XYZ file of N, CA and C in Angstrom:
297
model
N 106.991 120.083 91.043
C 107.328 118.805 90.577
C 107.150 117.896 91.848
N 106.335 116.912 91.748
C 106.064 116.050 92.709
C 107.163 114.753 92.636
N 107.649 114.372 93.842
C 108.546 113.084 93.913
C 107.663 112.098 93.929
N 108.423 110.808 93.676
C 107.850 109.592 93.609
C 107.292 109.402 95.209
N 107.949 109.730 96.221
C 107.604 109.513 97.479
C 106.234 110.117 97.720
N 106.053 111.555 97.346
C 104.862 112.139 97.547
C 103.711 111.586 96.721
N 103.913 111.160 95.535
C 102.852 110.564 94.694
C 102.386 109.330 95.469
N 103.282 108.481 95.983
C 102.977 107.226 96.413
C 102.355 107.406 97.711
N 102.521 108.328 98.602
C 101.944 108.750 99.709
C 100.497 109.098 99.623
N 100.268 109.882 98.323
C 99.016 110.376 97.998
C 98.107 109.255 97.593
N 98.784 108.418 96.947
C 97.883 107.277 96.489
C 97.391 106.130 97.669
N 98.346 106.061 98.729
C 97.885 105.113 99.745
C 96.781 105.787 100.543
N 95.844 105.096 100.891
C 94.759 105.492 101.618
C 94.566 104.544 102.834
N 94.508 105.035 103.912
C 94.509 104.063 105.160
C 93.196 103.489 105.185
N 93.149 102.155 105.262
C 91.862 101.284 105.130
C 91.813 100.539 106.630
N 90.721 100.839 107.258
C 90.432 100.225 108.662
C 89.367 99.141 108.350
N 89.753 97.941 109.039
C 88.858 96.828 108.994
C 88.438 96.311 110.377
N 87.287 95.938 110.642
C 86.975 95.481 112.006
C 87.421 94.020 112.094
N 87.903 93.500 113.002
C 88.551 92.414 113.244
C 88.509 91.795 114.819
N 87.820 91.052 115.246
C 87.678 90.410 116.429
C 87.511 91.432 117.477
N 86.869 92.477 117.140
C 86.574 93.526 118.384
C 87.500 94.662 118.112
N 88.303 94.653 117.173
C 89.088 95.913 117.179
C 89.197 96.462 115.863
N 89.655 97.575 115.498
C 89.631 98.215 114.334
C 91.351 98.159 113.723
N 91.520 97.495 112.711
C 92.869 97.131 112.262
C 93.105 98.074 110.892
N 94.347 98.362 111.017
C 94.825 99.091 109.789
C 95.101 97.801 108.797
N 94.376 97.814 107.669
C 94.191 96.758 106.909
C 95.149 97.021 105.577
N 95.766 96.125 104.935
C 95.943 94.773 105.417
C 96.945 94.689 106.575
N 96.827 93.987 107.608
C 97.677 93.561 108.666
C 98.932 92.809 108.084
N 100.185 92.999 108.513
C 101.386 92.159 108.050
C 101.443 91.082 109.062
N 100.577 90.230 109.148
C 100.481 89.260 110.416
C 99.513 88.255 109.886
N 99.767 86.999 110.063
C 98.828 85.875 109.867
C 97.556 86.161 110.868
N 96.433 85.603 110.377
C 95.043 85.948 110.955
C 95.243 85.187 112.523
N 95.670 84.035 112.493
C 95.723 83.439 114.105
C 96.669 84.299 114.758
N 97.769 85.016 114.528
C 98.516 85.753 115.366
C 97.950 87.006 115.525
N 97.359 87.793 114.774
C 96.565 88.804 114.802
C 95.358 88.539 115.739
N 94.543 87.710 115.599
C 93.548 87.318 116.654
C 94.225 87.130 118.170
N 95.279 86.383 118.275
C 96.009 86.369 119.571
C 96.252 87.969 120.025
N 96.920 88.530 119.251
C 97.246 89.834 119.764
C 96.111 90.637 120.390
N 95.161 90.810 119.470
C 93.923 91.638 119.711
C 93.253 91.088 121.062
N 93.241 89.799 121.199
C 92.457 89.130 122.427
C 93.333 89.213 123.639
N 94.733 89.202 123.674
C 95.321 89.404 125.015
C 95.324 90.987 125.022
N 95.476 91.691 124.191
C 95.342 93.210 124.369
C 94.139 93.652 125.054
N 92.976 93.100 124.539
C 91.585 93.525 125.046
C 91.368 93.131 126.306
N 91.904 91.902 126.709
C 91.759 91.179 127.998
C 92.627 92.172 128.892
N 93.711 92.514 128.595
C 94.559 93.148 129.521
C 94.249 94.825 129.701
N 93.480 95.148 128.725
C 92.915 96.610 128.884
C 91.652 96.489 129.866
N 90.879 95.363 129.758
C 89.685 95.218 130.466
C 90.184 94.964 131.917
N 91.123 94.454 132.357
C 91.694 93.957 133.634
C 92.572 95.134 134.266
N 92.873 96.158 133.655
C 93.881 97.054 133.986
C 93.295 98.579 133.701
N 93.687 99.450 134.395
C 93.528 100.826 134.235
C 94.396 101.367 133.139
N 93.948 101.858 132.118
C 94.941 102.328 130.895
C 95.692 103.393 131.353
N 95.138 104.362 132.255
C 95.921 105.643 132.580
C 97.025 105.247 133.551
N 96.700 104.519 134.350
C 97.695 104.305 135.632
C 98.546 103.011 135.295
N 98.049 102.154 134.686
C 98.711 100.912 134.531
C 99.072 100.694 132.768
N 99.245 101.529 132.226
C 99.568 101.378 130.695
C 100.742 100.581 130.625
N 101.898 100.818 131.199
C 103.198 100.144 131.125
C 102.719 98.638 131.235
N 102.202 98.153 132.481
C 101.911 96.916 132.717
C 101.066 96.330 131.584
N 100.077 97.024 131.128
C 99.479 96.364 129.993
C 100.276 96.117 128.681
N 101.172 96.962 128.520
C 102.147 96.635 127.391
C 103.053 95.640 127.704
N 103.379 95.368 128.918
C 104.320 94.300 129.348
C 103.580 93.060 129.301
N 102.367 92.939 129.687
C 101.564 91.843 129.566
C 101.479 91.155 128.315
N 101.101 92.178 127.161
C 100.977 91.905 125.882
C 102.307 91.530 125.211
N 103.327 92.053 125.549
C 104.681 91.616 125.043
C 105.039 90.371 125.468
N 104.968 89.971 126.750
C 105.239 88.748 127.393
C 104.547 87.701 126.843
N 103.326 87.973 126.445
C 102.479 86.848 126.095
C 102.738 86.405 124.408
N 103.057 87.608 123.804
C 103.430 87.277 122.365
C 104.959 86.762 122.172
N 105.797 87.315 123.110
C 107.194 86.613 123.114
C 106.984 85.118 123.541
N 106.137 84.654 124.477
C 106.190 83.232 124.800
C 105.354 82.374 123.633
N 104.502 82.971 123.428
C 103.627 82.140 122.173
C 104.270 82.261 120.736
N 104.914 83.297 120.376
C 105.323 83.382 119.061
C 106.795 83.756 118.787
N 107.572 83.447 119.897
C 109.121 83.856 120.053
C 109.489 85.277 120.010
N 110.410 85.529 120.877
C 110.813 87.022 121.030
C 111.396 87.531 119.630
N 111.491 88.677 119.490
C 111.353 89.947 120.364
C 110.059 90.759 119.708
N 109.295 90.974 120.535
C 107.964 91.853 120.373
C 108.212 93.028 121.023
N 107.724 94.283 120.350
C 107.648 95.639 120.847
C 106.104 95.912 120.807
N 105.617 96.655 121.780
C 104.338 97.057 122.001
C 104.260 98.417 122.513
N 103.539 99.079 121.616
C 103.272 100.671 121.673
C 101.893 100.759 122.090
N 101.672 101.424 123.149
C 100.168 101.609 123.592
C 100.133 103.141 123.725
N 99.027 103.644 123.420
C 98.737 104.979 123.563
C 97.368 105.435 123.054
N 97.108 106.797 123.161
C 95.791 107.228 122.688
C 95.854 108.025 121.342
N 96.914 108.841 121.095
C 97.266 109.453 119.866
C 98.520 109.565 119.476
N 99.013 108.714 118.540
C 100.399 108.644 117.938
C 100.507 108.089 116.680
N 101.534 108.409 116.045
C 101.690 107.853 114.722
C 102.897 106.814 114.995
N 102.947 106.018 113.966
C 103.982 104.737 114.093
C 104.636 104.511 112.760
N 105.922 104.330 112.789
C 106.596 104.020 111.560
C 107.762 103.062 112.233
N 107.790 101.845 111.788
C 108.884 100.839 112.306
C 109.318 99.886 111.372
N 110.464 99.506 111.298
C 111.096 98.398 110.651
C 110.856 97.227 111.333
N 110.347 96.333 110.660
C 109.891 94.983 111.391
C 110.122 93.797 110.521
N 109.946 92.570 111.229
C 110.301 91.394 110.401
C 109.057 91.168 109.784
N 108.969 90.438 108.469
C 107.991 90.253 107.577
C 106.827 89.419 108.395
N 105.633 89.773 108.289
C 104.553 88.869 108.763
C 104.501 89.254 110.365
N 105.044 90.072 110.888
C 104.920 90.523 112.297
C 104.705 91.964 112.642
N 103.728 92.363 112.026
C 103.355 93.943 112.407
C 101.949 94.084 112.304
N 101.430 94.787 113.198
C 99.879 95.342 113.073
C 99.702 96.418 113.972
N 98.878 97.271 113.539
C 98.433 98.570 114.139
C 96.928 98.408 114.364
N 96.626 98.560 115.407
C 94.981 98.311 115.534
C 94.643 99.241 116.833
N 93.262 99.267 117.030
C 92.775 100.120 117.995
C 91.294 99.647 118.550
N 90.883 99.896 119.738
C 89.791 99.722 120.254
C 88.960 100.964 120.444
N 87.602 101.072 120.098
C 86.820 102.231 120.414
C 85.888 102.001 121.372
């Protein structure tokens, strides 16, 4: 017997969409201007810093920028291979990657 949870998880397929140089888990729960800002500042920080040795600094740069521009409190997770499940404010979550 399948539970509703399993049935719903089977029906949801992850959909990735290219957006401003990133691959975004779509639909993003964030307005496009905010999404563009998050991607732009992340890409710039990654280009200017070494991911392996300065990963924490990269996350701090992105968080500080988003806090200042869109009000605190932002959380930034940075990594190469991980899953994410977070409770968040409506219109304030995005999951994306660069290839």
